[in-house]
PDB file of C-alpha atoms in Angstrom:
ATOM      1  CA  UNK O   1      38.609   8.658   8.597  1.00 56.00           C
ATOM      2  CA  UNK O   2      38.075   6.369   5.629  1.00 61.00           C
ATOM      3  CA  UNK O   3      36.148   3.140   5.983  1.00 63.00           C
ATOM      4  CA  UNK O   4      37.805  -0.249   6.384  1.00 79.00           C
ATOM      5  CA  UNK O   5      39.955   0.974   9.256  1.00 91.00           C
ATOM      6  CA  UNK O   6      40.886  -1.467  12.013  1.00 97.00           C
ATOM      7  CA  UNK O   7      39.482   0.212  15.088  1.00 98.00           C
ATOM      8  CA  UNK O   8      39.811  -0.575  18.800  1.00 98.00           C
ATOM      9  CA  UNK O   9      37.134   0.641  21.219  1.00 98.00           C
ATOM     10  CA  UNK O  10      38.012   0.217  24.892  1.00 98.00           C
ATOM     11  CA  UNK O  11      35.060   0.268  27.258  1.00 98.00           C
ATOM     12  CA  UNK O  12      32.901  -1.047  24.420  1.00 98.00           C
ATOM     13  CA  UNK O  13      30.643  -2.857  26.888  1.00 96.00           C
ATOM     14  CA  UNK O  14      29.549   0.424  28.474  1.00 96.00           C
ATOM     15  CA  UNK O  15      26.942   3.041  27.678  1.00 97.00           C
ATOM     16  CA  UNK O  16      28.780   5.304  25.233  1.00 98.00           C
ATOM     17  CA  UNK O  17      31.190   2.594  24.097  1.00 98.00           C
ATOM     18  CA  UNK O  18      28.424   0.284  22.883  1.00 97.00           C
ATOM     19  CA  UNK O  19      26.791   3.079  20.876  1.00 97.00           C
ATOM     20  CA  UNK O  20      30.165   4.079  19.408  1.00 98.00           C
ATOM     21  CA  UNK O  21      30.868   0.459  18.453  1.00 97.00           C
ATOM     22  CA  UNK O  22      27.552   0.235  16.612  1.00 96.00           C
ATOM     23  CA  UNK O  23      28.209   3.516  14.794  1.00 96.00           C
ATOM     24  CA  UNK O  24      31.668   2.397  13.680  1.00 96.00           C
ATOM     25  CA  UNK O  25      30.265  -0.893  12.387  1.00 94.00           C
ATOM     26  CA  UNK O  26      27.583   0.971  10.440  1.00 93.00           C
ATOM     27  CA  UNK O  27      30.344   3.147   8.950  1.00 94.00           C
ATOM     28  CA  UNK O  28      32.088   0.014   7.652  1.00 94.00           C
ATOM     29  CA  UNK O  29      35.001  -0.297  10.071  1.00 95.00           C
ATOM     30  CA  UNK O  30      36.354  -3.536  11.532  1.00 96.00           C
ATOM     31  CA  UNK O  31      35.987  -3.126  15.300  1.00 97.00           C
ATOM     32  CA  UNK O  32      37.936  -4.841  18.059  1.00 98.00           C
ATOM     33  CA  UNK O  33      35.775  -4.222  21.125  1.00 98.00           C
ATOM     34  CA  UNK O  34      37.355  -4.486  24.566  1.00 98.00           C
ATOM     35  CA  UNK O  35      34.990  -5.567  27.336  1.00 97.00           C
ATOM     36  CA  UNK O  36      36.101  -5.932  30.929  1.00 94.00           C
ATOM     37  CA  UNK O  37      36.960  -9.516  31.740  1.00 93.00           C
ATOM     38  CA  UNK O  38      34.444 -11.306  33.945  1.00 91.00           C
ATOM     39  CA  UNK O  39      33.827 -14.960  34.777  1.00 88.00           C
ATOM     40  CA  UNK O  40      30.254 -14.798  33.446  1.00 87.00           C
ATOM     41  CA  UNK O  41      31.427 -14.075  29.916  1.00 87.00           C
ATOM     42  CA  UNK O  42      29.169 -11.029  29.763  1.00 90.00           C
ATOM     43  CA  UNK O  43      29.756  -8.454  27.035  1.00 92.00           C
ATOM     44  CA  UNK O  44      27.769  -5.804  28.881  1.00 91.00           C
ATOM     45  CA  UNK O  45      25.645  -3.747  26.493  1.00 93.00           C
ATOM     46  CA  UNK O  46      27.293  -5.466  23.532  1.00 93.00           C
ATOM     47  CA  UNK O  47      25.186  -8.502  24.458  1.00 87.00           C
ATOM     48  CA  UNK O  48      22.321  -6.564  22.866  1.00 75.00           C
ATOM     49  CA  UNK O  49      24.215  -5.776  19.657  1.00 77.00           C
ATOM     50  CA  UNK O  50      23.405  -7.911  16.655  1.00 70.00           C
ATOM     51  CA  UNK O  51      26.229 -10.166  15.489  1.00 63.00           C
ATOM     52  CA  UNK O  52      28.382  -8.354  12.974  1.00 71.00           C
ATOM     53  CA  UNK O  53      30.942  -9.790  10.611  1.00 83.00           C
ATOM     54  CA  UNK O  54      33.410  -7.012  11.422  1.00 89.00           C
ATOM     55  CA  UNK O  55      33.084  -7.176  15.221  1.00 95.00           C
ATOM     56  CA  UNK O  56      35.733  -8.881  17.352  1.00 96.00           C
ATOM     57  CA  UNK O  57      35.025  -8.895  21.092  1.00 96.00           C
ATOM     58  CA  UNK O  58      37.999  -9.262  23.443  1.00 97.00           C
ATOM     59  CA  UNK O  59      37.773  -9.620  27.230  1.00 97.00           C
ATOM     60  CA  UNK O  60      40.523  -8.103  29.332  1.00 97.00           C
ATOM     61  CA  UNK O  61      41.672  -5.266  31.575  1.00 97.00           C
ATOM     62  CA  UNK O  62      43.618  -2.113  30.643  1.00 98.00           C
ATOM     63  CA  UNK O  63      45.421  -2.246  33.989  1.00 98.00           C
ATOM     64  CA  UNK O  64      47.597  -5.020  32.521  1.00 98.00           C
ATOM     65  CA  UNK O  65      50.366  -3.526  30.381  1.00 98.00           C
ATOM     66  CA  UNK O  66      51.238  -6.831  28.701  1.00 98.00           C
ATOM     67  CA  UNK O  67      47.620  -7.364  27.692  1.00 98.00           C
ATOM     68  CA  UNK O  68      47.462  -3.847  26.203  1.00 98.00           C
ATOM     69  CA  UNK O  69      50.413  -4.629  23.948  1.00 98.00           C
ATOM     70  CA  UNK O  70      48.560  -7.575  22.416  1.00 98.00           C
ATOM     71  CA  UNK O  71      45.248  -5.715  22.337  1.00 98.00           C
ATOM     72  CA  UNK O  72      46.571  -2.872  20.194  1.00 98.00           C
ATOM     73  CA  UNK O  73      48.399  -4.918  17.556  1.00 98.00           C
ATOM     74  CA  UNK O  74      47.250  -4.414  13.953  1.00 98.00           C
ATOM     75  CA  UNK O  75      45.024  -1.484  14.985  1.00 98.00           C
ATOM     76  CA  UNK O  76      44.773   1.794  13.048  1.00 98.00           C
ATOM     77  CA  UNK O  77      42.615   3.901  15.387  1.00 98.00           C
ATOM     78  CA  UNK O  78      41.960   3.641  19.126  1.00 98.00           C
ATOM     79  CA  UNK O  79      38.935   5.132  20.849  1.00 99.00           C
ATOM     80  CA  UNK O  80      39.811   4.875  24.531  1.00 98.00           C
ATOM     81  CA  UNK O  81      36.671   4.981  26.694  1.00 98.00           C
ATOM     82  CA  UNK O  82      37.467   2.333  29.334  1.00 98.00           C
ATOM     83  CA  UNK O  83      37.326   3.943  32.772  1.00 98.00           C
ATOM     84  CA  UNK O  84      35.748   3.860  36.188  1.00 97.00           C
ATOM     85  CA  UNK O  85      33.242   6.715  36.019  1.00 95.00           C
ATOM     86  CA  UNK O  86      30.767   6.588  38.925  1.00 91.00           C
ATOM     87  CA  UNK O  87      31.522   9.627  41.075  1.00 91.00           C
ATOM     88  CA  UNK O  88      29.941   8.308  44.329  1.00 89.00           C
ATOM     89  CA  UNK O  89      31.976   5.087  44.159  1.00 92.00           C
ATOM     90  CA  UNK O  90      35.153   7.144  43.748  1.00 96.00           C
ATOM     91  CA  UNK O  91      34.634   8.365  47.321  1.00 93.00           C
ATOM     92  CA  UNK O  92      34.664   4.724  48.446  1.00 94.00           C
ATOM     93  CA  UNK O  93      37.454   3.298  46.264  1.00 96.00           C
ATOM     94  CA  UNK O  94      39.701   6.142  45.042  1.00 97.00           C
ATOM     95  CA  UNK O  95      42.796   3.992  44.485  1.00 98.00           C
ATOM     96  CA  UNK O  96      40.980   1.837  41.951  1.00 98.00           C
ATOM     97  CA  UNK O  97      40.092   4.983  39.959  1.00 98.00           C
ATOM     98  CA  UNK O  98      43.699   6.101  39.755  1.00 98.00           C
ATOM     99  CA  UNK O  99      44.844   2.608  38.813  1.00 98.00           C
ATOM    100  CA  UNK O 100      42.265   2.134  36.051  1.00 98.00           C
ATOM    101  CA  UNK O 101      41.940   5.656  34.689  1.00 98.00           C
ATOM    102  CA  UNK O 102      45.519   6.954  34.902  1.00 98.00           C
ATOM    103  CA  UNK O 103      47.669   3.807  34.831  1.00 98.00           C
ATOM    104  CA  UNK O 104      45.336   2.114  32.372  1.00 98.00           C
ATOM    105  CA  UNK O 105      45.667   5.105  30.045  1.00 98.00           C
ATOM    106  CA  UNK O 106      49.461   4.958  30.413  1.00 98.00           C
ATOM    107  CA  UNK O 107      49.419   1.283  29.412  1.00 98.00           C
ATOM    108  CA  UNK O 108      47.335   1.970  26.311  1.00 98.00           C
ATOM    109  CA  UNK O 109      49.378   4.975  25.221  1.00 98.00           C
ATOM    110  CA  UNK O 110      52.620   3.004  25.482  1.00 98.00           C
ATOM    111  CA  UNK O 111      51.109   0.083  23.604  1.00 98.00           C
ATOM    112  CA  UNK O 112      49.732   2.399  20.908  1.00 98.00           C
ATOM    113  CA  UNK O 113      53.146   3.980  20.508  1.00 98.00           C
ATOM    114  CA  UNK O 114      54.910   0.611  20.302  1.00 98.00           C
ATOM    115  CA  UNK O 115      52.406  -0.691  17.756  1.00 98.00           C
ATOM    116  CA  UNK O 116      52.445   2.510  15.650  1.00 98.00           C
ATOM    117  CA  UNK O 117      48.734   3.265  15.886  1.00 98.00           C
ATOM    118  CA  UNK O 118      47.657   5.986  13.445  1.00 98.00           C
ATOM    119  CA  UNK O 119      45.231   7.873  15.719  1.00 98.00           C
ATOM    120  CA  UNK O 120      44.393   7.730  19.409  1.00 98.00           C
ATOM    121  CA  UNK O 121      41.210   9.386  20.726  1.00 99.00           C
ATOM    122  CA  UNK O 122      41.374   9.608  24.508  1.00 99.00           C
ATOM    123  CA  UNK O 123      38.129  10.234  26.390  1.00 98.00           C
ATOM    124  CA  UNK O 124      38.109  12.894  29.076  1.00 98.00           C
ATOM    125  CA  UNK O 125      35.086  14.339  30.920  1.00 98.00           C
ATOM    126  CA  UNK O 126      33.656  17.775  31.682  1.00 98.00           C
ATOM    127  CA  UNK O 127      33.974  16.866  35.382  1.00 97.00           C
ATOM    128  CA  UNK O 128      37.665  17.840  35.152  1.00 98.00           C
ATOM    129  CA  UNK O 129      36.562  21.489  34.928  1.00 98.00           C
ATOM    130  CA  UNK O 130      34.715  21.375  38.242  1.00 97.00           C
ATOM    131  CA  UNK O 131      32.161  24.089  38.933  1.00 96.00           C
ATOM    132  CA  UNK O 132      32.296  26.677  36.156  1.00 96.00           C
ATOM    133  CA  UNK O 133      34.378  29.768  36.914  1.00 97.00           C
ATOM    134  CA  UNK O 134      32.946  31.265  33.731  1.00 97.00           C
ATOM    135  CA  UNK O 135      30.438  30.123  31.146  1.00 97.00           C
ATOM    136  CA  UNK O 136      30.362  28.750  28.601  1.00 98.00           C
ATOM    137  CA  UNK O 137      33.354  26.558  29.476  1.00 98.00           C
ATOM    138  CA  UNK O 138      36.023  26.428  26.786  1.00 98.00           C
ATOM    139  CA  UNK O 139      39.111  24.232  26.731  1.00 98.00           C
ATOM    140  CA  UNK O 140      41.214  26.936  28.474  1.00 98.00           C
ATOM    141  CA  UNK O 141      39.061  26.730  31.621  1.00 98.00           C
ATOM    142  CA  UNK O 142      41.086  25.762  34.735  1.00 98.00           C
ATOM    143  CA  UNK O 143      40.935  22.136  35.849  1.00 98.00           C
ATOM    144  CA  UNK O 144      39.554  21.503  39.334  1.00 97.00           C
ATOM    145  CA  UNK O 145      39.622  18.097  41.015  1.00 97.00           C
ATOM    146  CA  UNK O 146      36.410  18.162  43.057  1.00 96.00           C
ATOM    147  CA  UNK O 147      36.144  14.362  43.358  1.00 96.00           C
ATOM    148  CA  UNK O 148      38.597  11.449  43.260  1.00 97.00           C
ATOM    149  CA  UNK O 149      37.010  10.550  39.913  1.00 97.00           C
ATOM    150  CA  UNK O 150      37.773  13.935  38.378  1.00 97.00           C
ATOM    151  CA  UNK O 151      41.289  13.861  39.841  1.00 98.00           C
ATOM    152  CA  UNK O 152      41.933  10.487  38.206  1.00 98.00           C
ATOM    153  CA  UNK O 153      40.686  11.793  34.849  1.00 98.00           C
ATOM    154  CA  UNK O 154      42.854  14.916  35.090  1.00 98.00           C
ATOM    155  CA  UNK O 155      45.801  12.575  35.652  1.00 98.00           C
ATOM    156  CA  UNK O 156      44.741  10.379  32.727  1.00 98.00           C
ATOM    157  CA  UNK O 157      44.393  13.381  30.420  1.00 98.00           C
ATOM    158  CA  UNK O 158      47.827  14.654  31.420  1.00 98.00           C
ATOM    159  CA  UNK O 159      49.407  11.252  30.853  1.00 98.00           C
ATOM    160  CA  UNK O 160      47.762  10.964  27.435  1.00 98.00           C
ATOM    161  CA  UNK O 161      48.878  14.427  26.336  1.00 98.00           C
ATOM    162  CA  UNK O 162      52.408  13.768  27.589  1.00 98.00           C
ATOM    163  CA  UNK O 163      52.662  10.914  25.094  1.00 98.00           C
ATOM    164  CA  UNK O 164      51.831  13.310  22.281  1.00 98.00           C
ATOM    165  CA  UNK O 165      54.299  15.952  23.464  1.00 98.00           C
ATOM    166  CA  UNK O 166      57.132  13.596  24.385  1.00 98.00           C
ATOM    167  CA  UNK O 167      56.755  10.826  21.823  1.00 98.00           C
ATOM    168  CA  UNK O 168      54.554  12.353  19.060  1.00 98.00           C
ATOM    169  CA  UNK O 169      51.732   9.876  19.616  1.00 98.00           C
ATOM    170  CA  UNK O 170      48.998  11.140  17.229  1.00 98.00           C
ATOM    171  CA  UNK O 171      46.514  11.738  20.012  1.00 98.00           C
ATOM    172  CA  UNK O 172      43.462  13.911  20.602  1.00 98.00           C
ATOM    173  CA  UNK O 173      41.545  14.366  23.860  1.00 99.00           C
ATOM    174  CA  UNK O 174      37.774  14.327  23.473  1.00 98.00           C
ATOM    175  CA  UNK O 175      36.069  16.018  26.432  1.00 98.00           C
ATOM    176  CA  UNK O 176      32.347  15.190  26.418  1.00 98.00           C
ATOM    177  CA  UNK O 177      29.918  17.025  28.627  1.00 98.00           C
ATOM    178  CA  UNK O 178      26.955  15.154  30.163  1.00 97.00           C
ATOM    179  CA  UNK O 179      26.062  12.400  27.712  1.00 98.00           C
ATOM    180  CA  UNK O 180      22.679  10.709  28.154  1.00 98.00           C
ATOM    181  CA  UNK O 181      20.476   8.275  26.259  1.00 98.00           C
ATOM    182  CA  UNK O 182      19.512   4.603  26.037  1.00 97.00           C
ATOM    183  CA  UNK O 183      21.700   2.194  28.083  1.00 96.00           C
ATOM    184  CA  UNK O 184      22.971   4.824  30.514  1.00 96.00           C
ATOM    185  CA  UNK O 185      23.557   3.525  34.036  1.00 91.00           C
ATOM    186  CA  UNK O 186      20.719   3.914  36.533  1.00 86.00           C
ATOM    187  CA  UNK O 187      23.094   5.823  38.820  1.00 83.00           C
ATOM    188  CA  UNK O 188      22.818   8.792  36.409  1.00 89.00           C
ATOM    189  CA  UNK O 189      20.053  11.290  37.038  1.00 89.00           C
ATOM    190  CA  UNK O 190      18.068  11.010  33.780  1.00 94.00           C
ATOM    191  CA  UNK O 191      17.607   7.205  33.797  1.00 93.00           C
ATOM    192  CA  UNK O 192      17.048   7.384  37.576  1.00 89.00           C
ATOM    193  CA  UNK O 193      14.092   9.715  37.024  1.00 91.00           C
ATOM    194  CA  UNK O 194      12.642   7.803  34.076  1.00 94.00           C
ATOM    195  CA  UNK O 195      12.984   4.395  35.751  1.00 91.00           C
ATOM    196  CA  UNK O 196      11.249   5.501  38.923  1.00 88.00           C
ATOM    197  CA  UNK O 197       8.348   7.017  36.982  1.00 91.00           C
ATOM    198  CA  UNK O 198       8.095   3.975  34.695  1.00 92.00           C
ATOM    199  CA  UNK O 199       8.067   1.693  37.754  1.00 88.00           C
ATOM    200  CA  UNK O 200       4.917   3.441  38.955  1.00 87.00           C
ATOM    201  CA  UNK O 201       6.412   5.152  41.996  1.00 86.00           C
ATOM    202  CA  UNK O 202       4.473   8.032  43.564  1.00 84.00           C
ATOM    203  CA  UNK O 203       7.587   9.704  44.957  1.00 84.00           C
ATOM    204  CA  UNK O 204      10.905  10.082  43.184  1.00 83.00           C
ATOM    205  CA  UNK O 205      14.159   9.973  45.157  1.00 74.00           C
ATOM    206  CA  UNK O 206      16.871  12.334  43.933  1.00 77.00           C
ATOM    207  CA  UNK O 207      19.752  14.403  45.268  1.00 72.00           C
ATOM    208  CA  UNK O 208      20.353  18.117  44.710  1.00 80.00           C
ATOM    209  CA  UNK O 209      18.156  19.572  41.954  1.00 85.00           C
ATOM    210  CA  UNK O 210      19.900  22.947  41.676  1.00 87.00           C
ATOM    211  CA  UNK O 211      23.034  22.048  39.623  1.00 91.00           C
ATOM    212  CA  UNK O 212      22.949  22.773  35.898  1.00 96.00           C
ATOM    213  CA  UNK O 213      24.349  20.581  33.161  1.00 97.00           C
ATOM    214  CA  UNK O 214      24.975  20.558  29.413  1.00 98.00           C
ATOM    215  CA  UNK O 215      23.215  17.347  28.398  1.00 98.00           C
ATOM    216  CA  UNK O 216      24.332  15.904  25.060  1.00 98.00           C
ATOM    217  CA  UNK O 217      22.518  12.980  23.426  1.00 98.00           C
ATOM    218  CA  UNK O 218      24.671   9.881  23.029  1.00 98.00           C
ATOM    219  CA  UNK O 219      24.438   9.752  19.228  1.00 98.00           C
ATOM    220  CA  UNK O 220      25.789  13.307  19.047  1.00 98.00           C
ATOM    221  CA  UNK O 221      28.655  12.450  21.398  1.00 98.00           C
ATOM    222  CA  UNK O 222      29.580   9.442  19.253  1.00 98.00           C
ATOM    223  CA  UNK O 223      29.478  11.483  16.053  1.00 98.00           C
ATOM    224  CA  UNK O 224      31.811  13.936  17.782  1.00 98.00           C
ATOM    225  CA  UNK O 225      34.333  11.150  18.414  1.00 98.00           C
ATOM    226  CA  UNK O 226      34.330  10.212  14.734  1.00 98.00           C
ATOM    227  CA  UNK O 227      34.658  13.838  13.670  1.00 98.00           C
ATOM    228  CA  UNK O 228      37.807  14.217  15.786  1.00 98.00           C
ATOM    229  CA  UNK O 229      39.349  11.029  14.392  1.00 98.00           C
ATOM    230  CA  UNK O 230      38.826  12.392  10.881  1.00 97.00           C
ATOM    231  CA  UNK O 231      40.421  15.773  11.666  1.00 98.00           C
ATOM    232  CA  UNK O 232      44.231  16.003  11.399  1.00 98.00           C
ATOM    233  CA  UNK O 233      44.135  19.457  13.006  1.00 98.00           C
ATOM    234  CA  UNK O 234      42.776  17.865  16.198  1.00 98.00           C
ATOM    235  CA  UNK O 235      46.013  15.964  16.862  1.00 98.00           C
ATOM    236  CA  UNK O 236      47.563  17.291  20.061  1.00 98.00           C
ATOM    237  CA  UNK O 237      44.375  19.133  20.987  1.00 98.00           C
ATOM    238  CA  UNK O 238      41.766  18.947  23.748  1.00 98.00           C
ATOM    239  CA  UNK O 239      38.291  19.392  22.284  1.00 98.00           C
ATOM    240  CA  UNK O 240      34.952  19.765  24.077  1.00 98.00           C
ATOM    241  CA  UNK O 241      31.918  17.810  22.874  1.00 98.00           C
ATOM    242  CA  UNK O 242      28.681  19.398  24.040  1.00 98.00           C
ATOM    243  CA  UNK O 243      25.435  21.078  23.081  1.00 96.00           C
ATOM    244  CA  UNK O 244      26.055  24.669  24.294  1.00 95.00           C
ATOM    245  CA  UNK O 245      22.810  24.539  26.274  1.00 96.00           C
ATOM    246  CA  UNK O 246      22.237  24.696  30.031  1.00 97.00           C
ATOM    247  CA  UNK O 247      19.431  23.115  32.024  1.00 97.00           C
ATOM    248  CA  UNK O 248      19.035  22.508  35.747  1.00 95.00           C
ATOM    249  CA  UNK O 249      18.361  19.064  37.182  1.00 92.00           C
ATOM    250  CA  UNK O 250      15.026  20.422  38.446  1.00 91.00           C
ATOM    251  CA  UNK O 251      13.982  21.611  34.981  1.00 95.00           C
ATOM    252  CA  UNK O 252      15.120  18.279  33.529  1.00 95.00           C
ATOM    253  CA  UNK O 253      12.877  16.501  36.041  1.00 92.00           C
ATOM    254  CA  UNK O 254       9.942  18.722  35.115  1.00 93.00           C
ATOM    255  CA  UNK O 255      10.463  18.097  31.393  1.00 97.00           C
ATOM    256  CA  UNK O 256      10.570  14.324  31.916  1.00 96.00           C
ATOM    257  CA  UNK O 257       7.417  14.536  34.051  1.00 93.00           C
ATOM    258  CA  UNK O 258       5.713  16.398  31.205  1.00 96.00           C
ATOM    259  CA  UNK O 259       6.854  13.956  28.527  1.00 98.00           C
ATOM    260  CA  UNK O 260       5.739  10.983  30.640  1.00 96.00           C
ATOM    261  CA  UNK O 261       2.486  12.666  31.762  1.00 95.00           C
ATOM    262  CA  UNK O 262       3.466  12.026  35.388  1.00 93.00           C
ATOM    263  CA  UNK O 263       2.533  13.795  38.635  1.00 90.00           C
ATOM    264  CA  UNK O 264       5.310  12.156  40.640  1.00 86.00           C
ATOM    265  CA  UNK O 265       6.537  14.063  43.721  1.00 83.00           C
ATOM    266  CA  UNK O 266      10.214  14.768  44.374  1.00 83.00           C
ATOM    267  CA  UNK O 267      11.797  13.639  47.671  1.00 78.00           C
ATOM    268  CA  UNK O 268      15.399  14.364  48.706  1.00 70.00           C
ATOM    269  CA  UNK O 269      17.473  11.224  49.256  1.00 67.00           C
ATOM    270  CA  UNK O 270      20.417  12.160  51.493  1.00 61.00           C
ATOM    271  CA  UNK O 271      22.641   9.352  50.187  1.00 58.00           C
ATOM    272  CA  UNK O 272      22.426  10.853  46.687  1.00 59.00           C
ATOM    273  CA  UNK O 273      23.940  14.167  47.802  1.00 61.00           C
ATOM    274  CA  UNK O 274      27.619  14.752  47.079  1.00 63.00           C
ATOM    275  CA  UNK O 275      29.849  16.300  49.765  1.00 76.00           C
ATOM    276  CA  UNK O 276      29.285  20.063  49.532  1.00 71.00           C
ATOM    277  CA  UNK O 277      32.694  21.024  48.144  1.00 80.00           C
ATOM    278  CA  UNK O 278      32.631  18.075  45.733  1.00 77.00           C
ATOM    279  CA  UNK O 279      29.361  18.982  43.995  1.00 86.00           C
ATOM    280  CA  UNK O 280      29.857  20.518  40.556  1.00 90.00           C
ATOM    281  CA  UNK O 281      27.116  23.125  40.496  1.00 92.00           C
ATOM    282  CA  UNK O 282      27.361  24.399  36.927  1.00 95.00           C
ATOM    283  CA  UNK O 283      28.582  22.961  33.617  1.00 96.00           C
ATOM    284  CA  UNK O 284      27.942  24.614  30.241  1.00 97.00           C
ATOM    285  CA  UNK O 285      29.925  23.683  27.142  1.00 98.00           C
ATOM    286  CA  UNK O 286      31.565  26.000  24.658  1.00 98.00           C
ATOM    287  CA  UNK O 287      31.888  23.811  21.552  1.00 98.00           C
ATOM    288  CA  UNK O 288      33.319  26.532  19.307  1.00 98.00           C
ATOM    289  CA  UNK O 289      36.614  24.682  18.864  1.00 98.00           C
ATOM    290  CA  UNK O 290      34.845  21.481  17.783  1.00 98.00           C
ATOM    291  CA  UNK O 291      32.671  23.335  15.277  1.00 98.00           C
ATOM    292  CA  UNK O 292      35.565  25.318  13.815  1.00 98.00           C
ATOM    293  CA  UNK O 293      37.826  22.255  13.524  1.00 98.00           C
ATOM    294  CA  UNK O 294      35.368  19.641  12.293  1.00 98.00           C
ATOM    295  CA  UNK O 295      32.035  21.286  11.493  1.00 97.00           C
ATOM    296  CA  UNK O 296      30.375  18.883  13.950  1.00 97.00           C
ATOM    297  CA  UNK O 297      27.162  20.181  15.526  1.00 96.00           C
ATOM    298  CA  UNK O 298      24.736  18.308  17.797  1.00 97.00           C
ATOM    299  CA  UNK O 299      21.586  17.214  15.978  1.00 97.00           C
ATOM    300  CA  UNK O 300      19.318  16.076  18.834  1.00 98.00           C
ATOM    301  CA  UNK O 301      17.883  18.665  21.232  1.00 97.00           C
ATOM    302  CA  UNK O 302      17.091  17.880  24.855  1.00 97.00           C
ATOM    303  CA  UNK O 303      13.369  17.327  24.330  1.00 98.00           C
ATOM    304  CA  UNK O 304      13.852  14.878  21.452  1.00 98.00           C
ATOM    305  CA  UNK O 305      16.719  13.126  23.222  1.00 98.00           C
ATOM    306  CA  UNK O 306      14.710  12.658  26.409  1.00 98.00           C
ATOM    307  CA  UNK O 307      11.784  11.278  24.426  1.00 98.00           C
ATOM    308  CA  UNK O 308      14.051   8.771  22.681  1.00 98.00           C
ATOM    309  CA  UNK O 309      15.473   7.754  26.070  1.00 98.00           C
ATOM    310  CA  UNK O 310      11.991   7.397  27.577  1.00 98.00           C
ATOM    311  CA  UNK O 311      10.828   5.326  24.604  1.00 98.00           C
ATOM    312  CA  UNK O 312      13.767   2.946  25.055  1.00 97.00           C
ATOM    313  CA  UNK O 313      13.656   2.674  28.839  1.00 96.00           C
ATOM    314  CA  UNK O 314       9.932   2.008  28.977  1.00 95.00           C
ATOM    315  CA  UNK O 315      10.215  -1.088  26.794  1.00 95.00           C
ATOM    316  CA  UNK O 316       9.625  -3.850  29.398  1.00 93.00           C
ATOM    317  CA  UNK O 317      12.692  -5.942  28.521  1.00 92.00           C
ATOM    318  CA  UNK O 318      14.875  -2.836  28.828  1.00 92.00           C
ATOM    319  CA  UNK O 319      13.290  -1.556  32.037  1.00 91.00           C
ATOM    320  CA  UNK O 320      13.699  -4.923  33.751  1.00 89.00           C
ATOM    321  CA  UNK O 321      17.484  -4.524  33.505  1.00 87.00           C
ATOM    322  CA  UNK O 322      17.212  -1.552  35.862  1.00 85.00           C
ATOM    323  CA  UNK O 323      16.342  -1.574  39.575  1.00 72.00           C
ATOM    324  CA  UNK O 324      14.406   1.586  40.278  1.00 62.00           C
ATOM    325  CA  UNK O 325      14.198   0.854  44.000  1.00 60.00           C
ATOM    326  CA  UNK O 326      17.985   0.785  44.512  1.00 59.00           C
ATOM    327  CA  UNK O 327      20.420   3.708  44.531  1.00 56.00           C
ATOM    328  CA  UNK O 328      23.365   2.690  42.357  1.00 56.00           C
ATOM    329  CA  UNK O 329      26.705   4.220  43.305  1.00 57.00           C
TER     330      UNK O 329
END
């Protein structure tokens, strides 16, 4: 993708979206950043982004089809990240996940088609695979809806791909594995661990430590998005973004303890446990397709990525935005 493109990032106020917005600005693109409308006028994590001449922030909601038509006018490339993503909250409010993730994606795809957008990068999630039936997980792995969240994303992915097949929308589906790094929500396991240690707690409250994940540093995930947008061969394809490495939650905890020189003790918090059949016990990415199509490889290993995350989270003004004593669903 050449510079000077007019780019829309939905979900730009979130964890990955804010990092992607910054990367696109550094690459010279004009970015229209969608943040979820709120009466406080908050831009989420974009509040921390320095003012940029090529940044336009728009407040709104992808659940409104009319709004999406206006939002996507005069746009060359869409990176669609806006979604409800917290798995525990999807047990509480499943209808809102389907409305935002599936219907919101429908609204954006139709608007992109009507406004003749050049490229559409739709964001999926490794959660759609469920617990691995084989490893590493390639794009042919069966989809398994083990939570209302993953079901809503399977529906969103299907809707997005249908617009490519039926209407030739130039769309790719990016399927990131477990992205982590600065600005990630405290409901996620890595910031939950770091925040509790940084807050001086003697015991750390976590859920099940046995599941394994493929953790991918946020900068590598964002570079993967750009690589897909620059690859014509990726149109009509689902492509994993991951590190091809596997680590358990327990080993992740031990590594963070080592990096932070902590002797904190682990305690099981029952409210952090997923229902048994809903827990995804193993995720490991096969990124062969991404590498062969784009040449993109992750550059930040787990140890370096965790250290960068620790360094950011332990800055007092960053840590104060998190509440280590509260479990965030």
